[in-house]
Tab-separated table of C-alpha atoms and ligand atoms in Angstrom:
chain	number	residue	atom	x	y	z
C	1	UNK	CA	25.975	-47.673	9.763
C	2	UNK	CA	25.375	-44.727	7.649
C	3	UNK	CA	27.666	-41.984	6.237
C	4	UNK	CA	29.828	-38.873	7.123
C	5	UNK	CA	28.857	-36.151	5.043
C	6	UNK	CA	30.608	-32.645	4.908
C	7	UNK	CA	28.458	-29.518	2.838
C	8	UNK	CA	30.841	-27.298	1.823
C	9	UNK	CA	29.215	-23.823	0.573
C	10	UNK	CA	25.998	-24.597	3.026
C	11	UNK	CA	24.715	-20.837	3.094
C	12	UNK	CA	25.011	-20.482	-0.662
C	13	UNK	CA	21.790	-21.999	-3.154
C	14	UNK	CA	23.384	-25.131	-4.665
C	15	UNK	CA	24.591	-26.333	-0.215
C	16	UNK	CA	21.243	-24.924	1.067
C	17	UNK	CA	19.437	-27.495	-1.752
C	18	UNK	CA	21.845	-30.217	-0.827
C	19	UNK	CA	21.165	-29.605	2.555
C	20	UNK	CA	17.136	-30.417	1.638
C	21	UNK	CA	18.067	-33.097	-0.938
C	22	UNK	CA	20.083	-35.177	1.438
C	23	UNK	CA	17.007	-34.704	3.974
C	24	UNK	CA	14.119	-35.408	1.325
C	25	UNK	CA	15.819	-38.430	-0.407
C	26	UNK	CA	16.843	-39.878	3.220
C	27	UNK	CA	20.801	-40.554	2.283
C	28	UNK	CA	21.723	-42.864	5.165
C	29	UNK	CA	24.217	-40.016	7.137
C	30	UNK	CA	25.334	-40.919	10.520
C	31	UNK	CA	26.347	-37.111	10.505
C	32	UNK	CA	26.519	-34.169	8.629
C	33	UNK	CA	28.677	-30.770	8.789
C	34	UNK	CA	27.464	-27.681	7.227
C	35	UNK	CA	30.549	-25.939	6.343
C	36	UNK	CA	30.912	-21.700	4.398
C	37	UNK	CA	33.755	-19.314	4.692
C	38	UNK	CA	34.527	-17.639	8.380
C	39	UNK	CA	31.955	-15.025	7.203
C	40	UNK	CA	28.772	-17.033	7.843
C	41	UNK	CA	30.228	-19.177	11.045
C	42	UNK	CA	27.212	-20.195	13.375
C	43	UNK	CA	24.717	-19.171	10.447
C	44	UNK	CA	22.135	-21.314	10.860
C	45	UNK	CA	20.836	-23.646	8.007
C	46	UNK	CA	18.241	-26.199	8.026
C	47	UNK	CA	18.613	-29.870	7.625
C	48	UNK	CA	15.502	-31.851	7.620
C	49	UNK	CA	14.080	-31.125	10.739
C	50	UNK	CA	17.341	-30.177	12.324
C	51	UNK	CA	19.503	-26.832	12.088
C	52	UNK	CA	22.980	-26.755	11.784
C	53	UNK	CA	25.338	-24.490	12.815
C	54	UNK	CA	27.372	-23.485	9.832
C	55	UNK	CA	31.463	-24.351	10.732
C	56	UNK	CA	34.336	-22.427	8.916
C	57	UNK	CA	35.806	-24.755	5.980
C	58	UNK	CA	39.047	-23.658	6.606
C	59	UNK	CA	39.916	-24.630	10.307
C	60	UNK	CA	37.868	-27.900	9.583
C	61	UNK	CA	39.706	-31.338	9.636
C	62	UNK	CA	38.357	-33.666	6.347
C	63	UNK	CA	39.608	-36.678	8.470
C	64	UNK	CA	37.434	-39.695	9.564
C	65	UNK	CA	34.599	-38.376	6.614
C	66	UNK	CA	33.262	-40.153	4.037
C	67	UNK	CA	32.196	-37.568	1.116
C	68	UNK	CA	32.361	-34.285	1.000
C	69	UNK	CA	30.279	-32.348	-1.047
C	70	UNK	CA	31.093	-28.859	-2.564
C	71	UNK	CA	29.426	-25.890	-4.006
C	72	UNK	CA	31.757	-23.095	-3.070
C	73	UNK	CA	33.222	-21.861	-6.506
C	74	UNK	CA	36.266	-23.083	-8.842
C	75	UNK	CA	38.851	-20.435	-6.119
C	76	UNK	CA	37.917	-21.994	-3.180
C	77	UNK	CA	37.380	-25.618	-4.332
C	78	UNK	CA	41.320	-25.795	-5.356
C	79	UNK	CA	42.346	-24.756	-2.254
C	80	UNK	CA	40.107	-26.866	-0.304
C	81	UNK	CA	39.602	-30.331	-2.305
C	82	UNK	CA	42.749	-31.550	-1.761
C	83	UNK	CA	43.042	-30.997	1.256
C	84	UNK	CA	39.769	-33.185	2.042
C	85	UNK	CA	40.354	-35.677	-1.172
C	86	UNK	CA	43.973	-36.324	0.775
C	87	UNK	CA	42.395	-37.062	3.896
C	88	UNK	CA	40.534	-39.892	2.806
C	89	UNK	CA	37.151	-37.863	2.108
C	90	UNK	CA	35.813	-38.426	-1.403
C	91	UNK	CA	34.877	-34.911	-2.505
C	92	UNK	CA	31.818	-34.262	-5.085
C	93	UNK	CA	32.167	-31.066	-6.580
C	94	UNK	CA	30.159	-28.718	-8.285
C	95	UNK	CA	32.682	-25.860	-9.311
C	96	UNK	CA	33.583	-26.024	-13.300
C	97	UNK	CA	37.478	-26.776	-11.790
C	98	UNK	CA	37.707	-30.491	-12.150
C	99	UNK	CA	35.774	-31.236	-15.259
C	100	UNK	CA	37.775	-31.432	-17.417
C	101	UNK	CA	40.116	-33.377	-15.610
C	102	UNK	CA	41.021	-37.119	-17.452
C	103	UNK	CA	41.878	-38.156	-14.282
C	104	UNK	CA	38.458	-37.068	-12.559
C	105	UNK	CA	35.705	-38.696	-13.571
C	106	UNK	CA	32.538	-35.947	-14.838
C	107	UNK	CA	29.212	-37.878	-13.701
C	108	UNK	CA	25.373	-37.549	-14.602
C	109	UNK	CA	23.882	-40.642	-12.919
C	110	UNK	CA	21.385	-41.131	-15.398
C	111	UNK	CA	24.100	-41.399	-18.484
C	112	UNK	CA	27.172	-42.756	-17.454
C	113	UNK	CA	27.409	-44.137	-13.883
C	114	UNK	CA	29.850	-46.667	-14.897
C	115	UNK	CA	32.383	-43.288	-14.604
C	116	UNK	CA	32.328	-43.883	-10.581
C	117	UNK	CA	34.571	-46.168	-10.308
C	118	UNK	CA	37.510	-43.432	-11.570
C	119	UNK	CA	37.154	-41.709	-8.728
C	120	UNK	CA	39.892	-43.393	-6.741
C	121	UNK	CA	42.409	-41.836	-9.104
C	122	UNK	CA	42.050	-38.177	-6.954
C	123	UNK	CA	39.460	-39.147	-4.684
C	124	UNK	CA	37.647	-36.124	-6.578
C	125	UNK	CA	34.306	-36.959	-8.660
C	126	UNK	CA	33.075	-33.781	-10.746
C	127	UNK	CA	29.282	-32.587	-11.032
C	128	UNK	CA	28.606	-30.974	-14.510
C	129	UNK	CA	27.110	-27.431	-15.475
C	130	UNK	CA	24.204	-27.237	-15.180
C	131	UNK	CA	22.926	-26.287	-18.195
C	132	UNK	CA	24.572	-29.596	-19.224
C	133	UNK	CA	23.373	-31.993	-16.732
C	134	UNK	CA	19.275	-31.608	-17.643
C	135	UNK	CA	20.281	-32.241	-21.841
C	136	UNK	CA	22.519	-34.932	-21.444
C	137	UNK	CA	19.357	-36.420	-19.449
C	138	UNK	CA	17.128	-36.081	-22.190
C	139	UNK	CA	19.674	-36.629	-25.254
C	140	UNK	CA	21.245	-40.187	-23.772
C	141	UNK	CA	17.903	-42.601	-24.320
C	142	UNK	CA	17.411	-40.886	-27.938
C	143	UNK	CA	21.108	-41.319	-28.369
C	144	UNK	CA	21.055	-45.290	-27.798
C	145	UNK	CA	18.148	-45.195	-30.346
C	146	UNK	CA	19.302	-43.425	-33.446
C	147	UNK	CA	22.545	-42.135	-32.459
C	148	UNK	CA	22.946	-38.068	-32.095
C	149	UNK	CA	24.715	-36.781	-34.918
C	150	UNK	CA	24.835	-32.845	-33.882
C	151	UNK	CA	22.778	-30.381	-31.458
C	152	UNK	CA	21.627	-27.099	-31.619
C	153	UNK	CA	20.877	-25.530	-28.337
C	154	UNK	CA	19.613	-22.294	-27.203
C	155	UNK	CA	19.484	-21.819	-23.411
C	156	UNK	CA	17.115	-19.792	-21.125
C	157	UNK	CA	19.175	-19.347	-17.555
C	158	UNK	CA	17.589	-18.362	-14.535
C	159	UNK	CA	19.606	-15.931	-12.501
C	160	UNK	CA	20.028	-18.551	-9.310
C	161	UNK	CA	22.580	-20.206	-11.990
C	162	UNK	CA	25.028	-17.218	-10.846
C	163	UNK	CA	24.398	-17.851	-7.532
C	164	UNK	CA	22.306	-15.569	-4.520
C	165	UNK	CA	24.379	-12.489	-5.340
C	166	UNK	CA	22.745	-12.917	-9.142
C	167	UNK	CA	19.285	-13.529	-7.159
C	168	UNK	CA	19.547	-10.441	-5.205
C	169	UNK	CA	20.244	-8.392	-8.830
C	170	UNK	CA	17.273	-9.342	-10.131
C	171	UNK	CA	14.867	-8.888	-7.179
C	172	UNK	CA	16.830	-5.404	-6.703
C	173	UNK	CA	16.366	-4.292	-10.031
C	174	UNK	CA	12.732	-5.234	-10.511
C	175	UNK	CA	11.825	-3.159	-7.337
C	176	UNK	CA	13.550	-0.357	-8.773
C	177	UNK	CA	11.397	-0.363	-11.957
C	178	UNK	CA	8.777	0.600	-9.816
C	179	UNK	CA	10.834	3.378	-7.475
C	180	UNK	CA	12.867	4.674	-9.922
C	181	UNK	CA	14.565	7.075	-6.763
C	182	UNK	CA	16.601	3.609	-6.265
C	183	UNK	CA	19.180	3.152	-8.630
C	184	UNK	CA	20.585	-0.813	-9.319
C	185	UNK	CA	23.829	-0.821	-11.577
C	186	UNK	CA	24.527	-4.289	-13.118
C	187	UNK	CA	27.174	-5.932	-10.845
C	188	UNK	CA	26.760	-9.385	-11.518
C	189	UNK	CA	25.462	-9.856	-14.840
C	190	UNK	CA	26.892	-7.151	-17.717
C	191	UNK	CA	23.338	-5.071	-18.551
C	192	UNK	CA	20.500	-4.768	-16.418
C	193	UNK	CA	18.473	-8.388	-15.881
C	194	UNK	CA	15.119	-7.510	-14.823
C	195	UNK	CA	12.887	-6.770	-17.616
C	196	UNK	CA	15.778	-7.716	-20.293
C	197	UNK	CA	17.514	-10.840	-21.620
C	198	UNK	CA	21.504	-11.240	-21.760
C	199	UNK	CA	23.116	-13.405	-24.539
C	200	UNK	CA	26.324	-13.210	-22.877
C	201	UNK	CA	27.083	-16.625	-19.525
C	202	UNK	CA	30.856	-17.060	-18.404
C	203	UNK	CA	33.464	-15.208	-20.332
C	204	UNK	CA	34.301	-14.429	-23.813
C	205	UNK	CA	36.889	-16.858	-25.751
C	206	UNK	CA	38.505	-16.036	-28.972
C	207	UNK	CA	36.233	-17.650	-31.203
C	208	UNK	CA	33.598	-15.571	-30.129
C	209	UNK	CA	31.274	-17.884	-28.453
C	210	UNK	CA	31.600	-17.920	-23.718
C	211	UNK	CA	33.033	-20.178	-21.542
C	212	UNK	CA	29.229	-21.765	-20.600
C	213	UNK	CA	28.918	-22.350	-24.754
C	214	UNK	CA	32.228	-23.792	-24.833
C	215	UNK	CA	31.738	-26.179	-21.347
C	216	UNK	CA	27.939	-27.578	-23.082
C	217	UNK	CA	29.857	-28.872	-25.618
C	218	UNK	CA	33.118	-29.878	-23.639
C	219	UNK	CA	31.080	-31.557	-21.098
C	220	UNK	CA	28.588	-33.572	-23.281
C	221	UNK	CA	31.546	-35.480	-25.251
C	222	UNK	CA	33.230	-36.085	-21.762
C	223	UNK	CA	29.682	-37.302	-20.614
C	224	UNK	CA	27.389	-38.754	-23.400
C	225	UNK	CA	29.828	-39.342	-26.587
C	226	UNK	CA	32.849	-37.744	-28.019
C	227	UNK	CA	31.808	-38.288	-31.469
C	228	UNK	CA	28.322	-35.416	-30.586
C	229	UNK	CA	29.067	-32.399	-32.735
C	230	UNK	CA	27.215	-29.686	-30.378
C	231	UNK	CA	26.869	-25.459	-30.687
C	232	UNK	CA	25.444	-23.703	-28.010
C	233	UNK	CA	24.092	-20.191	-27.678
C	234	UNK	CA	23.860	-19.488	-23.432
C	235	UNK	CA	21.586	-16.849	-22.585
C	236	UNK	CA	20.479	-15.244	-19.095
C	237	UNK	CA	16.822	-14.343	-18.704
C	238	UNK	CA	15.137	-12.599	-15.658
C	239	UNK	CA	13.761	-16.036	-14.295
C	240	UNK	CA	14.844	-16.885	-10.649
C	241	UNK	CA	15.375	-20.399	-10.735
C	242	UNK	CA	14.810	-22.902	-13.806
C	243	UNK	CA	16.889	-23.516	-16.776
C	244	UNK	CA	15.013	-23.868	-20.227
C	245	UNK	CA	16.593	-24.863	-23.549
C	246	UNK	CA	15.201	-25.407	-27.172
C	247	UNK	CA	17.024	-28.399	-28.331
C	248	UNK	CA	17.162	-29.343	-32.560
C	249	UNK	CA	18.883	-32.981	-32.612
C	250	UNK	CA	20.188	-34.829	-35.906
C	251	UNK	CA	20.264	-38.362	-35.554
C	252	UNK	CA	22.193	-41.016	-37.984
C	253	UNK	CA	18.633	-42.737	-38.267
C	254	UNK	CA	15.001	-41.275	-38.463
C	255	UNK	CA	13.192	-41.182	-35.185
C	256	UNK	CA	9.517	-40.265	-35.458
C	257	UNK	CA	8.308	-37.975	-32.694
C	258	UNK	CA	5.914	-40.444	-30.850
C	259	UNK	CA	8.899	-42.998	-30.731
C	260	UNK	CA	11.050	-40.549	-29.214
C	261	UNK	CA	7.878	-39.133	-26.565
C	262	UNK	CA	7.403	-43.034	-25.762
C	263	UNK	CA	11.214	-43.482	-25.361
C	264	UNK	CA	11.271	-40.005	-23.218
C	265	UNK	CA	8.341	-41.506	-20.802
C	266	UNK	CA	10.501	-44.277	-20.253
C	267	UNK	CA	13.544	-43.039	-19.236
C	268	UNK	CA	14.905	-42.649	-15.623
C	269	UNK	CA	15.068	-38.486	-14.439
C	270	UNK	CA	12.401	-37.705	-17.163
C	271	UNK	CA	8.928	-36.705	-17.058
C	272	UNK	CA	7.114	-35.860	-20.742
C	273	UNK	CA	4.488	-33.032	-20.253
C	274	UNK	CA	3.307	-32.616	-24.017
C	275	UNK	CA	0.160	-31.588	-25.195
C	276	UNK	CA	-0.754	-29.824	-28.223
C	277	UNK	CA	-3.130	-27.601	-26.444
C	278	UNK	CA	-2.605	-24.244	-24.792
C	279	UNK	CA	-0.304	-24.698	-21.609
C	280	UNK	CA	0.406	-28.517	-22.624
C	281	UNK	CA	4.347	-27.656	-21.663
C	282	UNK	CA	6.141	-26.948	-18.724
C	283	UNK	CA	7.848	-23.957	-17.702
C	284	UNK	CA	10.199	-22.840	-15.123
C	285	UNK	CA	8.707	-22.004	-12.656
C	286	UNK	CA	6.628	-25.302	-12.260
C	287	UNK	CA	9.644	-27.144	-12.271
C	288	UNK	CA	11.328	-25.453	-9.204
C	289	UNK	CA	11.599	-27.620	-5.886
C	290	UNK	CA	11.182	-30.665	-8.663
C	291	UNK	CA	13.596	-34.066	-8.913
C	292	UNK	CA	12.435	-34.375	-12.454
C	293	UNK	CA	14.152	-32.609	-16.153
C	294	UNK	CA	10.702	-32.108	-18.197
C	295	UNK	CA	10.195	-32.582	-21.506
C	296	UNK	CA	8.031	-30.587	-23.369
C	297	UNK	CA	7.159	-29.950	-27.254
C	298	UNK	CA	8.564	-32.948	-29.083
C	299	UNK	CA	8.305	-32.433	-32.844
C	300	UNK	CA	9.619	-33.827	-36.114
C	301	UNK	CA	12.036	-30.690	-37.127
C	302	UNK	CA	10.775	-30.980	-41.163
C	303	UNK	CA	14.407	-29.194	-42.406
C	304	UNK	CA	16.226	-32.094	-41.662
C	305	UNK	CA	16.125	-35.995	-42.941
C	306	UNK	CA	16.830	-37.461	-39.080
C	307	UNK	CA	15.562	-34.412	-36.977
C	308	UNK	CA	13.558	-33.302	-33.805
C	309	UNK	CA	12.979	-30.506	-31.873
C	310	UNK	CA	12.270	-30.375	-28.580
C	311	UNK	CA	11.673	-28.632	-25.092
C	312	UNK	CA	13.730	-29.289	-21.649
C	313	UNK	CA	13.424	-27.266	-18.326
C	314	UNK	CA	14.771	-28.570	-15.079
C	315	UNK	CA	15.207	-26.839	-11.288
C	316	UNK	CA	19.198	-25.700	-12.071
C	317	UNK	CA	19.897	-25.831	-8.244
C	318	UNK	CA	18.450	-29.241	-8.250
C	319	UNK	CA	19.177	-31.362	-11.204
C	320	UNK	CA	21.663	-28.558	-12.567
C	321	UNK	CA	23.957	-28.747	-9.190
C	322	UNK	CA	22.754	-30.463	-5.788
C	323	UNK	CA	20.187	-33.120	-7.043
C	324	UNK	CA	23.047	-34.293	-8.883
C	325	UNK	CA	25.813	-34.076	-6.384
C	326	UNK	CA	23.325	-36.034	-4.152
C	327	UNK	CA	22.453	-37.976	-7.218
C	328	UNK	CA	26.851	-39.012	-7.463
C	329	UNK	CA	27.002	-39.381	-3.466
C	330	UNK	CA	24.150	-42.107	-3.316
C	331	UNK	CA	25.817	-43.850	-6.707
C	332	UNK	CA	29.437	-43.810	-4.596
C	333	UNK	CA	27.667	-45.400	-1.607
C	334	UNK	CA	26.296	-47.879	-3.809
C	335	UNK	CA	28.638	-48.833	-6.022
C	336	UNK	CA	31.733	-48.457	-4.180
C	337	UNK	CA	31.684	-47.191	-0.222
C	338	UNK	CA	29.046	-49.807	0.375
C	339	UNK	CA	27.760	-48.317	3.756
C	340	UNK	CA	24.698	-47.832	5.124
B	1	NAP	N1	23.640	-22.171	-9.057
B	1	NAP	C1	23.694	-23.122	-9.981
B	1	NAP	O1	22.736	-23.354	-10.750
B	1	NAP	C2	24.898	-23.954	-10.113
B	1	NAP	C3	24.858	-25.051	-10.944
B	1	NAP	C4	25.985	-25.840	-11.097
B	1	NAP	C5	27.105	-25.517	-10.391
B	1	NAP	N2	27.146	-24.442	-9.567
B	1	NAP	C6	28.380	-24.164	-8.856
B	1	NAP	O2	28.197	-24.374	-7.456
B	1	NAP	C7	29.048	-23.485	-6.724
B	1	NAP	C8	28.235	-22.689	-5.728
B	1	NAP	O3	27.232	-21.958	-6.426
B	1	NAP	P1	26.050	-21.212	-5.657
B	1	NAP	O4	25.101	-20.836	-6.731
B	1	NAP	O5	25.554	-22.005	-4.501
B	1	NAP	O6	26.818	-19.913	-5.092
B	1	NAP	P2	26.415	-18.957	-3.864
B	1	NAP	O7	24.937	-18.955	-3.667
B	1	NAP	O8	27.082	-17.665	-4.159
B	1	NAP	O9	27.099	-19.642	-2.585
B	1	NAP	C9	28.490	-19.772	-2.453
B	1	NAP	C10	28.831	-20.602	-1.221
B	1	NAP	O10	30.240	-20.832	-1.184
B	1	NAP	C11	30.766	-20.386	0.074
B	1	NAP	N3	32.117	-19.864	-0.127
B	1	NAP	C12	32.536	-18.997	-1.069
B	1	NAP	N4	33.873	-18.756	-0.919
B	1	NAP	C13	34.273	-19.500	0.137
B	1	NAP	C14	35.522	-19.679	0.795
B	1	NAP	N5	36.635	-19.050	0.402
B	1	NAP	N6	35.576	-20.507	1.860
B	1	NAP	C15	34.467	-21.160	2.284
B	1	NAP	N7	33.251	-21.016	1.697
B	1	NAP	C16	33.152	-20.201	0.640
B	1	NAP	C17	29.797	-19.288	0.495
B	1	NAP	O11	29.937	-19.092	1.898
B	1	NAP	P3	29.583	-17.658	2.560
B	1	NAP	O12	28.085	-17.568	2.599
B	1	NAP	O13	30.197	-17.802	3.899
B	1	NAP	O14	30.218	-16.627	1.698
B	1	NAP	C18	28.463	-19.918	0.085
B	1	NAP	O15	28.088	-20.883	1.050
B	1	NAP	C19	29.774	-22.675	-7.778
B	1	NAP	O16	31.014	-23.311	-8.059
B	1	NAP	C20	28.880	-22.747	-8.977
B	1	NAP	O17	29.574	-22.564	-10.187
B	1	NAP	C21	26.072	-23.663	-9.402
């Protein structure tokens, strides 16, 4: 016997990859439910080797399934998730809404999936940013080594992070480059994307840094450790889909840079790709369509005592969102549900 799974936000980027995800890792469903707004109903979406007609979310009944997986935005999510969490359907959910939540546990398989067992307070599990979820994979194994004292990370975001509407902006701007007669206003990001970088994710808060700063460093003491002293600068580059950050880490104790590679090889959700050659690093776009968070330039950082420097890219629909998600659903069966 297998599971009852709901998709909720199945035409969007993150449900279309959970959609695959679900199909590629072969979650034991005995059925699954593409759900969107009234907009897309009987949109077809693909589901292994099977299409599914997309339902609306809002006429459907959450009762008699077993998870329910969202990726329809923060608005929609708190009028929907209760609704299904109430019915007995354990919803994982990708908006920023619940995060933050003490009485919803915030989940990245890899670092703390000892956090499942909260769920039962609200029936509600929370899937991180997604900037977060690929450097809390790479900073927990170097963390139970030498203990992370504070991080300094720069960000690289791929317009998919702002979902197809951000995708579209891009594509429609770079065309216009070259036919200037059409003319693409910003509408999703602030300044033009194509051809230009934007140091400016989320909204502004009063200290000056954005709300995708503020939830890196939010969401990595909910996740990793409380004590991590973290400063983030968020940035949106004209990539379609990948996420790339520089990371600087200060540890309590020294950890040389062919410890911490060895200790990176090792570690579950990582692959090292680090050669001191040209090309010996990943980039974005050979991580898209990828399980894996890649780890590239690893390097003593020779300004600090206990420091390192290194690179991370990871598929943001994937590992940042729906790989995840998929990631929580399979722990839940596991752990808890014990289906299938
Ligand atoms: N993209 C990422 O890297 C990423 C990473 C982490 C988390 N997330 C989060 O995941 C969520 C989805 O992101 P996305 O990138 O997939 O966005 P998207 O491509 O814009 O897709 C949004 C999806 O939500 C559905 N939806 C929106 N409003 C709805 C409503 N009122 N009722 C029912 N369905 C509704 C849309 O259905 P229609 O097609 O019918 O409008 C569509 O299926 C967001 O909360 C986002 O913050 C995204």
């Amino acid at each position: 016997m297998g599971y009852r799974v709901v998709v909720a936000g199945a035409t969007g980027n993150v449900g279309r990859e959970m959609l695959n995800i679900l199909a590629e890792r072969q979650f034991p469903v005995d059925e699954v439910v593409a759900l969107a707004s009234r907009r897309s109903l009987g949109t077809e979406v693909t589901f292994g080797d099977k299409t599914l007609k997309t339902q609306d979310l809002d006429t459907f009944d959450f009762a008699g399934w077993d998870m329910a997986l969202f990726a329809i935005g923060s608005d929609a999510t708190k009028q929907y998730a209760p609704k299904a969490a109430a019915a007995g359907c354990v919803v994982i959910d990708n908006s920023s809404l619940y995060r933050y939540d003490p009485e919803i546990p915030l989940i990245v398989p890899e670092v703390n999936p000892e956090a499942v067992h909260g769920y039962a307070q609200k029936n509600i599990i929370a899937n991180p940013n997604c900037s977060t979820a690929q450097m809390v994979v790479a900073l927990k194994p170097l963390h139970d080594r030498a203990k992370i004292k504070r991080v300094v990370v720069s960000t690289y975001q791929s317009v998919s992070g702002a979902g197809k509407e951000g995708m579209d902006e891009l594509w429609d701007q770079t065309k216009a480059v070259y036919n200037p007669t059409s003319d693409v206003p910003p509408k999703k990001f602030t300044k033009e994307i194509a051809f230009n970088v934007i140091p400016h994710i989320d909204v502004f808060l009063d200290d000056g840094s954005t709300k995708e700063e503020w939830k890196m460093v939010a969401e990595t003491k909910k996740i990793l450790d409380k004590s991590i002293k973290l400063t983030a600068t968020c940035v949106r580059v004209p990539v379609f889909v990948g996420h790339s950050e520089a990371i600087n880490i200060e540890f309590e104790e020294f950890l040389d840079e062919d410890e911490a590679r060895d200790i990176l090889r090792e570690a579950p959700g990582i692959m090292v790709i680090d050669k001191r050659e040209n090309g010996g690093y990943v980039t974005p776009k050979e991580c898209v369509g990828d399980f894996a968070t890649f780890i590239s330039r690893i390097r003593q950082d020779s300004t600090l005592d206990n420091g390192l420097n290194l690179w991370c890219v990871s598929d943001n629909l994937r590992k940042g969102a729906a790989l995840n998600a998929v990631q929580i659903a399979e722990l839940l069966g596991r752990e808890v549900l014990k289906k299938g």
